[in-house]
Amino acid sequence: MKETDLRQLLNDMTLEEKIGQLVQLPGYFQQEGAVTGPAGDMGLTQNDLRFAGSYLGIIGAEKIKKLQTAFMEQHPHHIPLLFMADIINGYRTVFPIPLAQGCTFDPGLVEEGASIAAREAAAAVIHVTFSPMADLVRDARWGRVMESTGEDPYLNGQMAAAMVRGYQGDSVQQKGNIAACLKHFAGYGAPEGGRDYNNVELSPRTLREDYLPAYQAAVDAGCEAVMTSFNTLDRIPSAANEWLLKEVLRKEMGFSGMVISDWNALEELMAHGIAADQKEAAFLALRAGVDMDMTSPIYTRNLRQLVEEGKVPEQWVDESAWRVLTLKNKLGLFEKPFKDANEKDENALLLSTAHRQAALECAEKSFVLLKNEDRMLPLLGDEAAFIGPYVDSRYLNGAWSIFADDQDTVTIKTALSHYSKTRNIPTAPGCPINDPDQPIMGFQKHFSPDPCDPEAALRDAMILAKQAKKVVLCLGEHRECTGEAASRGDITLPKCQLRLLDEVSKVTQNIIVVLFGGRPLDIRPLKEKAKAILAAWLPGTEGGNAVVRTLLGECNPSGKLSMCLPYCVGQLPIHYNHLITGRPFHGDHHDGRFGSKYQDIPNDPLYPFGYGLSYTTFSYSPVRLSAKSMTKQGNVTASVTVTNTGACFGTETVQLYLRDLAASVARPVRMLKGFRKVALAPGESKEVSFTVSEAMLRFFGLSMRYASEPGDFDIFIGPDSHTENKARFSLE
Ligand code: BGC
């Protein structure tokens, strides 16, 4: 529709109709749909439902076509509904969780995954996905770390932008593309104590320097919508934070699309204690710039009265309705209200061979080899027994894969029968996935403990362990232990799994652990007792195939940690790009008392950000610089030669970090500013170069201006965030 026609449409709409556009109803109002937050009685009338702007969480071409048709017929201006849903790491073909996708350090791969998710979802009539989640994370207690691509602002920005490009393509109107809704603005990834929905305290500088860049990258990539976060920031919940939404998001960051609240967040303004009643909540949210109210009754039941009483200018309603209508128009819904809905496409696309292949590749590239002593991996043949609750588990998708069917997931056991030479690899669960006394409250449904007798399972497993040359232990946290509302104060493995590890280690030293889960766990016992550890996260539909192919050496691990693995929960929050303090600790506990350290645990994580091994080895030459100094207009080229010093083909992610040695405000010990993937045959060397420009040296200095300051800088180039391979240059 032409913009003038859209304006005319808005002019012709009644106040009630315009308010309707600002309302998103939960799918369960249609007796179905995903419930991802508290499901309440919104107290709406049939009339309220008649004018709604959007539905959340309903899927399926046939069903939605009927709903859309009936809805438009009865709507006075025949305005189509917008269908939104959480397509996070795939729709029916499930890709690894975002935290694992971060470990690929491969934005191209992530973009492809998002575009496949979009194609599948579009065929099932999703118009907008609530993704990417660009929240920076530093605390593994928070269950939603699985939805983030990790702890680094630069990596997160690359990944968020890649996802937006993947979902939206060149235009959201084109077939197979959907609109991206960036979330959760802002700072949701920093809840106090790692407890979901909790308060967030961020200094203005930390907010801008570390937390906003990934959101900015998604905005720059053109995301069409933004979701507010549940948390308070400077004691103001985001859904009522006018400064955050208008000054920062719209003016400074240049976002011009639609802003939607998170689930029921407007109603929750009362619980936060900043709105005395529903009317005040409606006023505060609309004034702040929340265009659409996700699943609460606040706008529907209060805006009309507020406008009639003169407390809310109708202009505010018009502006928000305009943004909703604009998004519908961009998607082409006025001409094609079903957009790409197509039962045939749905059948052909969902879980197609090509989609599964892409999911397999992404999973393989997300695996991080943490340890590999005595060449435990790859397996040479069928010499290992596979033990553990994940051997035959279909729970390889993250908590958000609400539209996927676990039956489509390839388990390790199934994959083994396909890939192994003898087709007779011994397997046993060994124990349940969770301790029987720790029942899990599911995301969508309740999970009862596995029907597995722990004692009998252990007995059976030990028979296999004693006979095998190597034992592959498939362990990990249950997928429902991460995701929304899944914060944990204890990030160790369930007791029954640790017991299994303990018992197996009494009969063999040759233990390989494949570790599953949605968060960095405290894996000290694994590091101590296993000779090899492969972090496989929650790898999705093709998880079993990806794990088995990797263990057998059909592919070589190349993932790098997108979030460090802490030594233990007491270190949290932890991140590599921290400030140095006035009393830096250099690692020697005999050095005296007064350093910034713990008395009982190290400062360093168990495995740092960016870390990951390969079946081959790589060496790095010292860093070479094209010049020792540069002007603000110039640049310096920093290079290394990377050599494959091992016996097989492999891919290394070469990482560039910068450190500003003295500035007007304290600067992090280093910050990731670039990375490149380099594939090398045995013995092969390649030069990898990075251009360092003045823009990469900017930060929010004393006056809060984003600018560089002259002085000395260290350039680090190496395999992870702990590299000491460095050279110094100065900015004139
Ligand atoms: C979550 C969002 C999600 C929304 C809709 C909320 O509970 O915080 O991330 O997009 O539900 O399902």
XYZ file of C-alpha atoms in Angstrom, residues 70-685:
616
model
C -12.327 -14.612 9.545
C -10.636 -11.798 11.398
C -10.324 -9.519 8.389
C -13.893 -10.133 7.336
C -15.258 -8.817 10.576
C -12.779 -5.944 10.971
C -14.303 -2.603 9.893
C -11.210 -1.794 7.814
C -10.197 -5.372 7.080
C -6.799 -4.852 8.646
C -4.771 -8.073 8.780
C -3.317 -9.483 11.969
C 0.407 -9.678 12.540
C 1.534 -13.132 13.665
C 4.595 -13.170 15.869
C 6.390 -16.010 17.597
C 9.641 -17.058 19.188
C 11.681 -18.603 16.406
C 14.965 -18.557 18.242
C 17.303 -21.205 16.877
C 15.162 -22.723 14.207
C 11.520 -23.522 13.676
C 11.141 -27.249 12.968
C 14.743 -27.813 11.927
C 16.498 -26.872 15.122
C 19.947 -25.321 15.081
C 22.242 -25.208 18.100
C 21.227 -22.772 20.827
C 22.453 -19.198 20.270
C 25.220 -19.555 22.902
C 26.585 -22.422 20.816
C 26.110 -20.487 17.591
C 28.321 -17.818 19.164
C 31.034 -20.474 19.487
C 31.164 -20.877 15.716
C 32.618 -17.370 15.392
C 31.038 -17.629 11.958
C 28.445 -14.933 11.214
C 27.853 -16.358 7.728
C 26.774 -19.687 9.156
C 24.567 -17.994 11.716
C 22.976 -15.876 8.997
C 22.216 -18.982 6.983
C 20.631 -20.648 10.019
C 18.407 -17.625 10.584
C 17.361 -17.553 6.954
C 16.396 -21.233 7.082
C 14.430 -20.622 10.255
C 12.720 -17.708 8.518
C 11.815 -19.757 5.465
C 10.287 -22.525 7.544
C 8.465 -20.106 9.823
C 7.229 -17.962 6.936
C 5.642 -20.986 5.308
C 3.793 -21.529 8.573
C 2.731 -17.845 8.574
C 4.974 -16.297 11.146
C 5.526 -12.665 10.197
C 7.836 -11.563 12.995
C 10.243 -13.502 15.181
C 11.253 -12.416 18.661
C 14.915 -12.748 17.820
C 17.794 -11.916 17.948
C 18.394 -11.686 21.651
C 21.431 -9.428 21.785
C 21.704 -9.336 25.573
C 25.299 -9.473 26.773
C 25.810 -12.175 29.420
C 28.412 -12.575 32.129
C 26.690 -14.718 34.693
C 26.149 -18.414 34.024
C 23.572 -18.621 36.785
C 21.140 -16.811 34.496
C 19.234 -19.450 32.538
C 18.878 -17.234 29.523
C 22.586 -17.231 28.732
C 21.629 -20.009 26.300
C 19.731 -17.444 24.198
C 22.648 -15.059 23.953
C 25.656 -15.429 21.717
C 27.868 -14.733 24.701
C 29.939 -12.360 26.770
C 31.560 -10.207 24.142
C 30.077 -6.979 22.730
C 31.818 -7.308 19.378
C 30.992 -10.977 18.802
C 27.410 -10.412 19.923
C 27.093 -7.503 17.523
C 28.372 -9.582 14.619
C 25.956 -12.384 15.455
C 22.920 -10.160 16.098
C 23.434 -8.414 12.771
C 23.900 -11.763 11.018
C 20.612 -13.025 12.427
C 18.762 -9.890 11.338
C 20.156 -10.271 7.821
C 19.213 -13.936 7.822
C 15.616 -13.383 8.900
C 14.911 -10.281 6.885
C 17.008 -10.772 3.746
C 16.898 -7.749 1.446
C 13.284 -7.002 2.253
C 10.802 -8.485 4.679
C 8.224 -8.522 1.955
C 10.076 -11.077 -0.129
C 8.990 -14.675 0.085
C 10.627 -16.592 2.885
C 11.656 -13.549 4.890
C 10.283 -12.488 8.242
C 10.838 -9.408 10.390
C 13.301 -9.535 13.276
C 12.381 -8.235 16.700
C 15.526 -7.434 18.646
C 15.337 -8.052 22.377
C 15.428 -7.362 25.310
C 16.102 -3.673 25.376
C 18.087 -3.048 27.483
C 20.522 -4.758 29.770
C 18.324 -7.786 30.509
C 21.415 -10.006 30.525
C 22.752 -8.456 33.724
C 20.192 -9.327 36.398
C 21.541 -9.073 39.936
C 22.662 -12.448 41.239
C 21.895 -14.024 37.849
C 18.244 -14.355 38.873
C 15.822 -13.950 36.000
C 13.699 -10.789 35.876
C 15.824 -9.225 38.604
C 16.930 -5.624 38.843
C 19.852 -4.439 36.697
C 22.484 -1.941 37.819
C 24.736 -0.692 35.043
C 26.744 2.479 35.046
C 25.946 4.708 32.053
C 29.424 3.991 30.699
C 29.164 0.225 31.036
C 25.710 0.299 29.460
C 26.993 2.173 26.446
C 30.386 0.579 26.168
C 29.489 -3.080 26.690
C 25.739 -3.613 26.533
C 24.431 -1.328 23.783
C 26.807 -2.244 20.916
C 25.133 -5.553 20.039
C 21.672 -3.962 20.040
C 23.112 -1.184 17.906
C 24.488 -3.698 15.432
C 21.023 -5.234 15.035
C 19.454 -1.799 14.596
C 22.080 -0.905 12.008
C 21.304 -4.171 10.209
C 17.721 -2.899 9.919
C 15.725 -4.932 12.438
C 12.082 -3.934 12.105
C 11.045 -4.251 15.751
C 12.468 -4.033 19.252
C 11.191 -5.633 22.458
C 11.649 -3.959 25.813
C 13.173 -5.870 28.713
C 11.506 -6.924 31.956
C 14.200 -5.454 34.159
C 14.634 -2.060 35.700
C 17.572 0.029 34.601
C 18.449 2.828 36.979
C 15.314 1.733 38.829
C 12.975 2.279 35.886
C 11.411 -0.757 34.167
C 12.229 -0.572 30.471
C 8.588 -0.616 29.415
C 8.153 2.747 31.132
C 11.585 4.185 30.436
C 11.039 7.164 28.164
C 14.712 8.134 28.169
C 15.765 4.632 27.152
C 13.217 4.196 24.382
C 13.077 7.714 22.989
C 16.426 9.321 23.671
C 18.659 6.282 23.430
C 16.877 3.847 21.125
C 15.204 6.210 18.724
C 17.372 9.330 18.736
C 20.863 8.076 19.480
C 20.657 4.609 17.971
C 18.455 5.635 15.064
C 15.729 3.006 15.426
C 12.488 3.909 13.650
C 10.464 0.675 13.783
C 7.917 -0.750 16.181
C 8.554 -1.218 19.897
C 6.726 -4.020 21.685
C 6.724 -4.765 25.412
C 7.700 -8.173 26.725
C 5.036 -10.635 27.888
C 2.643 -8.953 30.324
C 5.295 -6.330 31.138
C 2.837 -3.427 31.166
C 0.715 -5.075 33.820
C 3.929 -5.770 35.734
C 4.637 -2.042 36.007
C 2.304 -2.236 38.985
C 4.277 -5.058 40.582
C 7.447 -3.033 40.031
C 5.783 -0.355 42.115
C 5.956 2.444 39.591
C 2.310 2.434 38.504
C -0.436 2.660 41.083
C -3.023 1.114 38.793
C -3.658 -0.079 35.251
C -4.431 3.381 33.993
C -1.130 4.750 35.168
C 0.670 1.760 33.665
C -0.960 2.465 30.293
C -0.029 6.124 30.489
C 3.592 5.462 31.441
C 4.161 2.828 28.758
C 2.626 4.783 25.912
C 4.456 7.919 26.948
C 7.708 5.964 27.034
C 7.073 4.809 23.472
C 5.858 1.215 23.776
C 3.813 0.788 20.601
C 2.427 -2.660 21.250
C 1.347 -4.253 24.522
C 2.267 -7.937 24.549
C -0.487 -10.011 26.145
C -1.597 -7.692 28.916
C -4.974 -5.939 29.129
C -3.416 -2.572 29.941
C -3.775 -0.745 26.598
C -7.099 -2.331 25.624
C -8.799 -1.513 28.844
C -7.370 1.904 29.644
C -6.206 3.930 26.678
C -9.612 4.916 25.435
C -10.596 6.410 28.753
C -7.240 8.153 29.112
C -7.683 9.801 25.713
C -11.285 10.776 26.436
C -10.246 12.326 29.738
C -7.567 14.305 27.925
C -4.763 12.627 29.879
C -3.252 10.947 26.849
C -3.111 12.903 23.575
C -4.670 10.928 20.718
C -1.527 11.784 18.801
C 0.413 9.267 20.944
C -1.995 6.524 19.969
C -1.763 7.578 16.324
C 2.024 7.475 16.329
C 2.133 3.982 17.772
C -0.660 2.685 15.533
C 1.208 4.159 12.583
C 4.309 2.170 13.424
C 2.300 -1.054 13.696
C 0.530 -0.389 10.402
C 3.836 0.502 8.775
C 5.298 -2.845 9.752
C 2.243 -4.662 8.370
C 2.622 -2.686 5.198
C 6.333 -3.406 4.890
C 5.513 -7.089 5.169
C 3.010 -6.598 2.359
C 0.131 -7.907 4.470
C -2.473 -5.526 3.054
C -1.997 -7.134 -0.341
C -1.068 -10.644 0.848
C -2.491 -11.157 4.324
C -1.255 -14.760 4.448
C 2.146 -13.684 3.150
C 4.025 -16.925 2.489
C 1.520 -19.269 4.093
C 1.560 -22.371 2.046
C 0.792 -25.873 3.235
C 2.782 -27.376 0.359
C 5.844 -25.262 1.117
C 5.407 -26.046 4.752
C 5.609 -29.756 4.022
C 8.480 -29.480 1.578
C 10.593 -27.088 3.598
C 10.270 -28.283 7.143
C 13.159 -30.570 8.027
C 14.241 -30.797 4.397
C 17.553 -32.499 3.700
C 19.194 -29.157 2.954
C 17.932 -27.666 6.199
C 19.101 -30.643 8.213
C 22.477 -30.463 6.509
C 22.846 -26.795 7.476
C 21.845 -27.593 11.056
C 24.412 -30.402 11.112
C 27.187 -28.127 9.879
C 26.304 -25.435 12.391
C 26.250 -27.950 15.247
C 29.620 -29.409 14.263
C 31.181 -25.971 14.076
C 29.773 -24.975 17.446
C 31.423 -27.799 19.385
C 34.303 -26.741 21.579
C 37.059 -29.226 22.332
C 38.146 -28.289 25.835
C 40.637 -31.016 26.514
C 42.198 -33.862 24.543
C 45.039 -35.691 26.289
C 46.768 -38.800 24.993
C 44.983 -38.391 21.654
C 41.784 -39.706 23.127
C 39.961 -38.170 20.200
C 39.185 -38.802 17.485
C 38.148 -42.375 18.157
C 39.980 -44.751 15.894
C 37.145 -47.188 15.464
C 34.549 -48.822 17.586
C 36.751 -49.027 20.660
C 34.502 -47.084 23.025
C 31.414 -47.766 25.067
C 28.920 -44.908 25.174
C 27.475 -44.289 28.599
C 25.320 -41.567 30.075
C 21.822 -40.142 30.114
C 22.460 -38.146 26.950
C 23.358 -41.193 24.834
C 19.761 -41.827 23.909
C 18.245 -38.470 24.750
C 16.087 -36.554 22.340
C 16.288 -33.458 24.527
C 18.953 -31.896 22.376
C 17.028 -28.706 21.578
C 17.067 -25.638 23.770
C 14.089 -24.628 25.856
C 12.856 -22.260 23.133
C 12.341 -24.889 20.466
C 8.662 -24.810 21.246
C 7.482 -25.587 17.736
C 9.887 -28.457 17.142
C 9.100 -32.083 17.719
C 11.613 -34.026 19.800
C 10.829 -37.053 17.664
C 12.709 -35.387 14.798
C 15.908 -35.190 16.807
C 18.687 -37.625 15.988
C 20.059 -39.119 19.189
C 23.643 -40.195 19.649
C 22.523 -43.799 19.823
C 20.746 -43.556 16.482
C 23.721 -41.838 14.906
C 26.066 -44.498 16.243
C 24.160 -47.241 14.517
C 24.531 -45.263 11.315
C 28.202 -44.330 11.491
C 29.948 -47.036 13.443
C 31.763 -49.766 11.587
C 30.525 -52.726 13.581
C 27.059 -51.285 14.217
C 27.369 -52.770 17.595
C 28.628 -50.090 19.916
C 27.648 -50.793 23.508
C 25.518 -48.092 25.109
C 23.873 -47.569 28.482
C 22.223 -44.617 30.247
C 24.188 -45.101 33.479
C 21.888 -42.807 35.434
C 18.892 -40.536 34.952
C 19.507 -37.094 33.468
C 18.498 -35.395 36.674
C 18.599 -36.351 40.309
C 15.323 -37.997 41.205
C 14.896 -35.554 44.096
C 15.244 -32.579 41.737
C 12.122 -32.571 39.576
C 12.147 -29.990 36.824
C 9.455 -27.468 36.161
C 9.272 -27.517 32.370
C 9.082 -24.489 30.094
C 6.012 -25.772 28.328
C 5.125 -28.757 30.440
C 6.224 -30.494 33.594
C 8.932 -33.079 33.281
C 8.851 -36.040 35.549
C 12.164 -37.653 36.399
C 13.374 -40.191 33.847
C 11.937 -43.657 34.339
C 15.358 -45.013 35.176
C 16.322 -46.980 38.268
C 19.602 -45.279 39.242
C 21.162 -48.320 40.917
C 20.347 -50.772 38.132
C 21.440 -48.243 35.489
C 24.774 -47.755 37.198
C 25.317 -51.510 37.526
C 24.668 -52.085 33.824
C 26.901 -49.206 32.817
C 29.791 -50.445 34.931
C 29.768 -53.792 33.144
C 30.323 -51.941 29.861
C 32.869 -49.536 31.327
C 35.033 -52.372 32.614
C 35.182 -54.046 29.207
C 35.757 -51.005 26.987
C 39.073 -49.496 25.919
C 37.581 -46.025 26.184
C 34.376 -44.701 27.688
C 32.500 -41.825 26.108
C 30.401 -40.311 28.859
C 27.503 -38.241 27.519
C 26.641 -35.989 30.427
C 25.046 -32.638 30.991
C 22.393 -30.407 32.319
C 18.782 -31.031 31.330
C 17.604 -28.601 28.683
C 14.856 -27.340 30.965
C 17.534 -26.167 33.421
C 18.268 -23.250 31.127
C 16.088 -20.807 29.266
C 13.645 -18.324 30.677
C 13.000 -18.523 34.412
C 15.714 -21.161 34.835
C 18.317 -19.435 36.934
C 20.391 -21.630 39.196
C 22.533 -21.061 42.236
C 24.371 -24.320 41.675
C 25.938 -24.834 38.265
C 27.455 -28.256 38.804
C 26.209 -31.434 37.157
C 23.475 -33.446 38.881
C 24.768 -35.650 41.692
C 23.807 -38.871 39.918
C 25.947 -37.931 36.915
C 28.924 -37.034 39.081
C 28.581 -40.388 40.798
C 28.581 -42.137 37.434
C 31.745 -40.270 36.465
C 33.319 -41.182 39.747
C 32.518 -44.873 39.431
C 33.660 -45.083 35.815
C 36.917 -43.328 36.672
C 37.637 -46.123 39.153
C 37.767 -48.676 36.353
C 39.293 -46.678 33.475
C 41.377 -43.567 32.900
C 40.313 -43.359 29.298
C 37.271 -41.160 29.690
C 35.941 -38.800 27.085
C 33.113 -36.533 28.180
C 30.631 -35.076 25.733
C 29.040 -32.269 27.666
C 25.519 -31.006 26.959
C 23.649 -28.056 28.377
C 22.653 -24.466 27.874
C 25.104 -22.691 30.148
C 28.767 -22.779 31.128
C 28.858 -25.255 33.991
C 31.320 -25.801 36.801
C 33.111 -28.817 35.340
C 36.099 -29.173 37.642
C 35.432 -32.880 38.331
C 35.223 -33.531 34.604
C 38.493 -31.734 33.951
C 40.128 -33.786 36.660
C 38.793 -37.194 35.669
C 38.316 -37.093 31.908
C 41.139 -37.065 29.404
C 38.993 -35.397 26.759
C 36.018 -33.040 26.962
C 33.888 -31.901 24.062
C 31.312 -29.180 24.816
C 28.358 -29.930 22.550
C 25.843 -27.500 24.160
C 22.291 -28.175 22.980
C 23.019 -28.942 19.351
C 19.506 -29.307 17.903
C 17.870 -31.682 15.456
C 21.104 -33.076 14.047
C 22.856 -33.183 17.403
C 23.456 -36.932 17.497
C 24.940 -37.017 14.016
C 27.123 -34.009 14.715
C 28.501 -35.512 17.932
C 29.223 -38.923 16.436
C 30.824 -37.490 13.305
C 33.041 -35.304 15.473
C 34.058 -38.111 17.808
C 34.940 -40.297 14.844
C 37.008 -37.540 13.266
C 34.726 -37.084 10.246
C 34.950 -33.446 11.168
C 37.431 -31.560 13.293
C 36.205 -29.344 16.148
C 36.796 -25.642 15.564
C 34.449 -23.920 18.028
C 35.724 -21.352 20.499
C 34.023 -20.440 23.762
C 31.602 -17.537 23.404
C 31.393 -17.373 27.186
C 34.112 -18.487 29.559
C 33.646 -21.579 31.697
C 33.958 -20.375 35.274
C 36.060 -22.173 37.822
C 33.018 -22.238 40.089
C 29.875 -20.299 40.828
C 31.740 -18.067 43.300
C 33.479 -16.248 40.424
C 30.262 -15.052 38.839
C 29.785 -12.702 37.136
C 32.986 -13.175 35.168
C 34.175 -11.934 31.782
C 37.542 -11.636 30.098
C 37.259 -7.931 29.261
C 37.249 -6.729 32.856
C 39.030 -3.715 34.308
C 42.375 -4.366 35.898
C 41.913 -2.818 39.417
C 44.553 -0.854 41.312
C 45.903 -4.049 42.856
C 46.121 -6.536 40.046
C 46.762 -10.122 41.038
C 49.456 -11.929 39.070
C 48.534 -15.442 39.963
C 50.854 -16.221 42.866
C 49.036 -16.639 46.157
C 52.356 -16.332 48.041
C 52.732 -12.799 46.731
C 51.005 -11.342 49.752
C 47.522 -10.662 50.936
C 46.541 -7.387 49.377
C 45.936 -8.255 45.731
C 42.526 -8.359 44.061
C 41.889 -12.070 44.416
C 39.997 -14.803 46.220
C 41.731 -16.650 49.028
C 40.316 -19.989 48.005
C 39.813 -19.995 44.229
C 41.698 -18.598 41.250
C 40.705 -15.385 39.476
C 40.887 -17.051 36.087
C 38.044 -19.109 34.718
C 38.573 -22.805 34.087
C 38.539 -22.103 30.334
C 38.701 -18.559 28.963
C 36.571 -16.804 26.365
C 37.723 -17.648 22.854
C 39.297 -20.942 23.921
C 38.927 -24.146 21.925
C 41.220 -26.923 20.697
C 41.332 -28.896 17.485
C 42.463 -32.416 16.579
C 45.414 -30.674 15.006
C 47.615 -27.969 16.524
C 48.408 -24.446 15.377
C 51.378 -22.227 15.986
C 51.433 -18.450 15.833
C 54.337 -16.271 14.791
C 54.998 -13.124 16.832
C 52.746 -10.181 15.924
C 54.148 -7.998 13.127
C 53.087 -4.363 12.787
C 53.257 -2.261 9.623
C 54.196 0.745 11.775
C 54.895 1.540 15.395
C 52.515 4.495 15.440
C 49.581 5.904 13.531
C 47.679 9.144 13.153
C 43.928 9.385 13.662
C 43.416 9.276 9.921
C 45.794 6.381 9.372
C 45.890 2.776 10.372
C 48.254 -0.012 11.331
C 48.264 -3.499 9.898
C 48.898 -6.238 12.415
C 49.754 -9.697 11.106
C 50.686 -13.142 12.248
C 51.560 -16.314 10.429
C 49.498 -19.249 11.559
C 50.752 -22.743 10.848
C 49.018 -26.079 11.128
C 51.626 -28.033 13.078
C 49.589 -31.207 13.453
C 48.672 -34.127 11.312
C 45.210 -33.290 10.054
C 43.292 -30.557 8.319
C 41.840 -27.975 10.694
C 40.298 -24.546 11.047
C 41.535 -21.972 13.528
C 39.778 -18.798 14.652
C 42.449 -16.131 14.894
C 41.458 -13.453 17.381
C 42.497 -9.819 17.635
C 42.339 -8.029 20.982
C 43.281 -4.446 21.815
C 44.243 -2.831 25.071
C 44.460 0.877 25.776
C 47.265 1.247 28.296
C 46.369 4.617 29.809
C 43.249 6.680 29.227
C 40.951 9.181 30.949
C 38.866 6.306 32.352
C 39.972 2.773 33.252
C 39.993 0.493 30.227
C 39.471 -3.274 30.016
C 42.519 -5.538 30.070
C 41.685 -6.287 26.446
C 38.747 -6.232 24.056
C 38.002 -8.386 21.047
C 38.096 -6.251 17.917
C 38.252 -8.785 15.136
C 38.531 -12.454 14.219
C 39.212 -14.499 11.136
C 38.787 -18.160 10.428
C 41.638 -19.824 8.628
C 41.540 -23.355 7.233
C 44.919 -25.093 7.041
C 46.194 -28.424 5.746
C 48.904 -30.157 7.794
C 52.136 -28.167 7.503
C 50.421 -25.269 5.764
C 50.939 -21.649 6.892
